Amino acid sequence: MPAAMQALYWNGRDLEFKSAYRRPIGGGQTALVKVHLAGICATDLQIFKGYMGFTGVPGHEFVGSVVEGPQALIAKRVVGEINFACGNCDYCRRGLSRHCPARSVMGILNADGAFAEYVSIPPTNLHVVPDGVADEEAVFTEPLAAAFEILEQIQINPGDEILVLGDGKLGNLCAQVLRQASARVTVLGKHEEKLKLLKRAGLRTIQIQNWQPKRFDIVIEATGSAAGLELALSAVRPRGTLVLKSTIAGNHQLSLAPLVIDEINVIGSRCGPFAPALEALKEKRVAVTPLIEKIYPLADGVDAVAHAAESGTRKILLKPS
Ligand SMILES: [Zn+2]
Ligand SMILES: [Zn+2]
């Protein structure tokens, strides 16, 4: 195999396409994965604004096939969990490896990511993609897993009224997942086209200009904007639950008094379990391909990122040649 590969590289100031970046190597402790498709997500766009102070190859949403590593995984189509944990600290031993303080995070913290021809990853992070799940679906496993995390964290009772704030990719996936636990999911969003997409998937939708203040049992904040937070807080009923899904770089000013007065549970929610996400894709319980806007060759990655940053854009994917 050649020692160099194509990759996008973030140097802390600019994103560059490199035609001959040092290719990572696989071995007993790492698997080398040939990337089939990678997704650009809001977190990547935050990184290009300085979030995490990351430099290196970005990208943490991918599907690929194993070319080096443990024999049992060779040639298998895989997706990968993005937190590379130490495996022996207190958190890791308690099964909280996604919170390992010594972890590196693919394309986000001290580890090169998937906007490249190849990515290296610990084999224990890999999940084999079931037959019948296309690459264009499997590349959504990581954000879909983040939506499934909500079900791990909160108890949803049948008949609970849930409001998902945000009609973007994350809001869409959260709404589709939550509907499986409760039929009464409403999505509040800005974009007519995106709300239509959700309506077609059978969800109730409200466009922001038609919003009448109302209180819900559970509110999921998935707007990716600071303004969403205030609206989210105002829409939770007393003793209700507010789940925060967006990571927004920067500081927000917000009065916390309503949380106390209304005794609201606030849950921060990030990465989630891959197994139920793959299962849902396999059983076609979640529709992800309508979320794809465009697939760019990796060599056009800089343009692809600019496109992804335009407001209202659905998922942009990168395809190495
Ligand atoms: Zn992401
Ligand atoms: Zn650890």
GROMACS .gro file of C-alpha atoms in nm, residues 65-187:
model
  123
   65SER     CA    1  -1.394  -0.139   0.525
   66VAL     CA    2  -1.108  -0.284   0.731
   67VAL     CA    3  -0.784  -0.334   0.536
   68GLU     CA    4  -0.541  -0.399   0.826
   69GLY     CA    5  -0.601  -0.517   1.182
   70PRO     CA    6  -0.749  -0.823   1.354
   71GLN     CA    7  -0.806  -1.110   1.109
   72ALA     CA    8  -1.176  -1.140   1.201
   73LEU     CA    9  -1.243  -0.785   1.083
   74ILE     CA   10  -1.046  -0.784   0.755
   75ALA     CA   11  -1.264  -0.680   0.459
   76LYS     CA   12  -1.564  -0.623   0.688
   77ARG     CA   13  -1.773  -0.311   0.634
   78VAL     CA   14  -1.766  -0.110   0.957
   79VAL     CA   15  -1.865   0.205   1.139
   80GLY     CA   16  -1.675   0.325   1.445
   81GLU     CA   17  -1.735   0.479   1.786
   82ILE     CA   18  -1.540   0.801   1.809
   83ASN     CA   19  -1.412   0.804   2.169
   84PHE     CA   20  -1.080   0.620   2.202
   85ALA     CA   21  -1.068   0.537   2.573
   86CYS     CA   22  -0.770   0.429   2.788
   87GLY     CA   23  -0.952   0.116   2.905
   88ASN     CA   24  -0.825   0.112   3.264
   89CYS     CA   25  -0.924   0.431   3.447
   90ASP     CA   26  -1.217   0.456   3.692
   91TYR     CA   27  -1.459   0.567   3.422
   92CYS     CA   28  -1.354   0.298   3.177
   93ARG     CA   29  -1.386   0.029   3.445
   94ARG     CA   30  -1.737   0.150   3.527
   95GLY     CA   31  -1.840   0.118   3.162
   96LEU     CA   32  -1.827   0.494   3.105
   97SER     CA   33  -1.551   0.485   2.844
   98ARG     CA   34  -1.720   0.764   2.646
   99HIS     CA   35  -1.625   0.984   2.943
  100CYS     CA   36  -1.268   0.855   2.990
  101PRO     CA   37  -1.067   1.169   3.087
  102ALA     CA   38  -0.765   1.032   2.898
  103ARG     CA   39  -0.960   0.965   2.580
  104SER     CA   40  -0.882   1.097   2.239
  105VAL     CA   41  -1.170   1.161   2.005
  106MET     CA   42  -1.157   1.087   1.634
  107GLY     CA   43  -1.127   1.408   1.435
  108ILE     CA   44  -1.201   1.619   1.744
  109LEU     CA   45  -0.929   1.564   2.008
  110ASN     CA   46  -0.575   1.428   1.954
  111ALA     CA   47  -0.669   1.179   1.683
  112ASP     CA   48  -0.690   1.211   1.308
  113GLY     CA   49  -1.036   1.158   1.165
  114ALA     CA   50  -1.214   1.025   0.862
  115PHE     CA   51  -1.193   1.304   0.603
  116ALA     CA   52  -0.921   1.096   0.439
  117GLU     CA   53  -0.874   0.781   0.234
  118TYR     CA   54  -0.784   0.584   0.549
  119VAL     CA   55  -0.843   0.623   0.920
  120SER     CA   56  -0.695   0.422   1.208
  121ILE     CA   57  -0.917   0.322   1.498
  122PRO     CA   58  -0.905   0.074   1.791
  123PRO     CA   59  -1.077  -0.247   1.678
  124THR     CA   60  -1.294  -0.249   1.991
  125ASN     CA   61  -1.457   0.073   1.863
  126LEU     CA   62  -1.572  -0.091   1.540
  127HIS     CA   63  -1.917  -0.228   1.464
  128VAL     CA   64  -1.982  -0.443   1.159
  129VAL     CA   65  -2.253  -0.299   0.935
  130PRO     CA   66  -2.535  -0.549   0.868
  131ASP     CA   67  -2.594  -0.654   0.507
  132GLY     CA   68  -2.885  -0.461   0.365
  133VAL     CA   69  -2.771  -0.134   0.522
  134ALA     CA   70  -2.620   0.076   0.240
  135ASP     CA   71  -2.310   0.292   0.290
  136GLU     CA   72  -2.533   0.599   0.245
  137GLU     CA   73  -2.736   0.481   0.547
  138ALA     CA   74  -2.452   0.344   0.762
  139VAL     CA   75  -2.267   0.679   0.748
  140PHE     CA   76  -2.549   0.815   0.971
  141THR     CA   77  -2.485   0.561   1.249
  142GLU     CA   78  -2.286   0.801   1.470
  143PRO     CA   79  -2.540   1.087   1.473
  144LEU     CA   80  -2.823   0.834   1.498
  145ALA     CA   81  -2.653   0.676   1.800
  146ALA     CA   82  -2.641   1.024   1.956
  147ALA     CA   83  -3.020   1.037   1.917
  148PHE     CA   84  -3.054   0.692   2.080
  149GLU     CA   85  -2.855   0.823   2.377
  150ILE     CA   86  -3.170   1.009   2.487
  151LEU     CA   87  -3.351   0.677   2.536
  152GLU     CA   88  -3.062   0.559   2.759
  153GLN     CA   89  -3.085   0.869   2.974
  154ILE     CA   90  -3.452   0.942   3.032
  155GLN     CA   91  -3.764   0.742   3.099
  156ILE     CA   92  -4.033   0.810   2.841
  157ASN     CA   93  -4.385   0.715   2.937
  158PRO     CA   94  -4.644   0.630   2.675
  159GLY     CA   95  -4.843   0.942   2.599
  160ASP     CA   96  -4.568   1.183   2.702
  161GLU     CA   97  -4.579   1.497   2.491
  162ILE     CA   98  -4.233   1.559   2.347
  163LEU     CA   99  -4.114   1.871   2.168
  164VAL     CA  100  -3.804   1.854   1.949
  165LEU     CA  101  -3.663   2.199   1.888
  166GLY     CA  102  -3.479   2.213   1.557
  167ASP     CA  103  -3.556   2.064   1.216
  168GLY     CA  104  -3.192   2.004   1.115
  169LYS     CA  105  -3.021   1.667   1.089
  170LEU     CA  106  -2.992   1.612   1.464
  171GLY     CA  107  -3.348   1.724   1.535
  172ASN     CA  108  -3.477   1.501   1.256
  173LEU     CA  109  -3.295   1.193   1.388
  174CYS     CA  110  -3.399   1.263   1.750
  175ALA     CA  111  -3.764   1.297   1.643
  176GLN     CA  112  -3.759   0.971   1.449
  177VAL     CA  113  -3.600   0.785   1.740
  178LEU     CA  114  -3.828   0.932   2.007
  179ARG     CA  115  -4.136   0.849   1.807
  180GLN     CA  116  -4.048   0.484   1.863
  181ALA     CA  117  -4.093   0.537   2.236
  182SER     CA  118  -4.388   0.776   2.225
  183ALA     CA  119  -4.631   0.859   1.948
  184ARG     CA  120  -4.667   1.222   2.052
  185VAL     CA  121  -4.362   1.393   1.910
  186THR     CA  122  -4.382   1.746   1.769
  187VAL     CA  123  -4.095   1.916   1.585
   0.00000   0.00000   0.00000
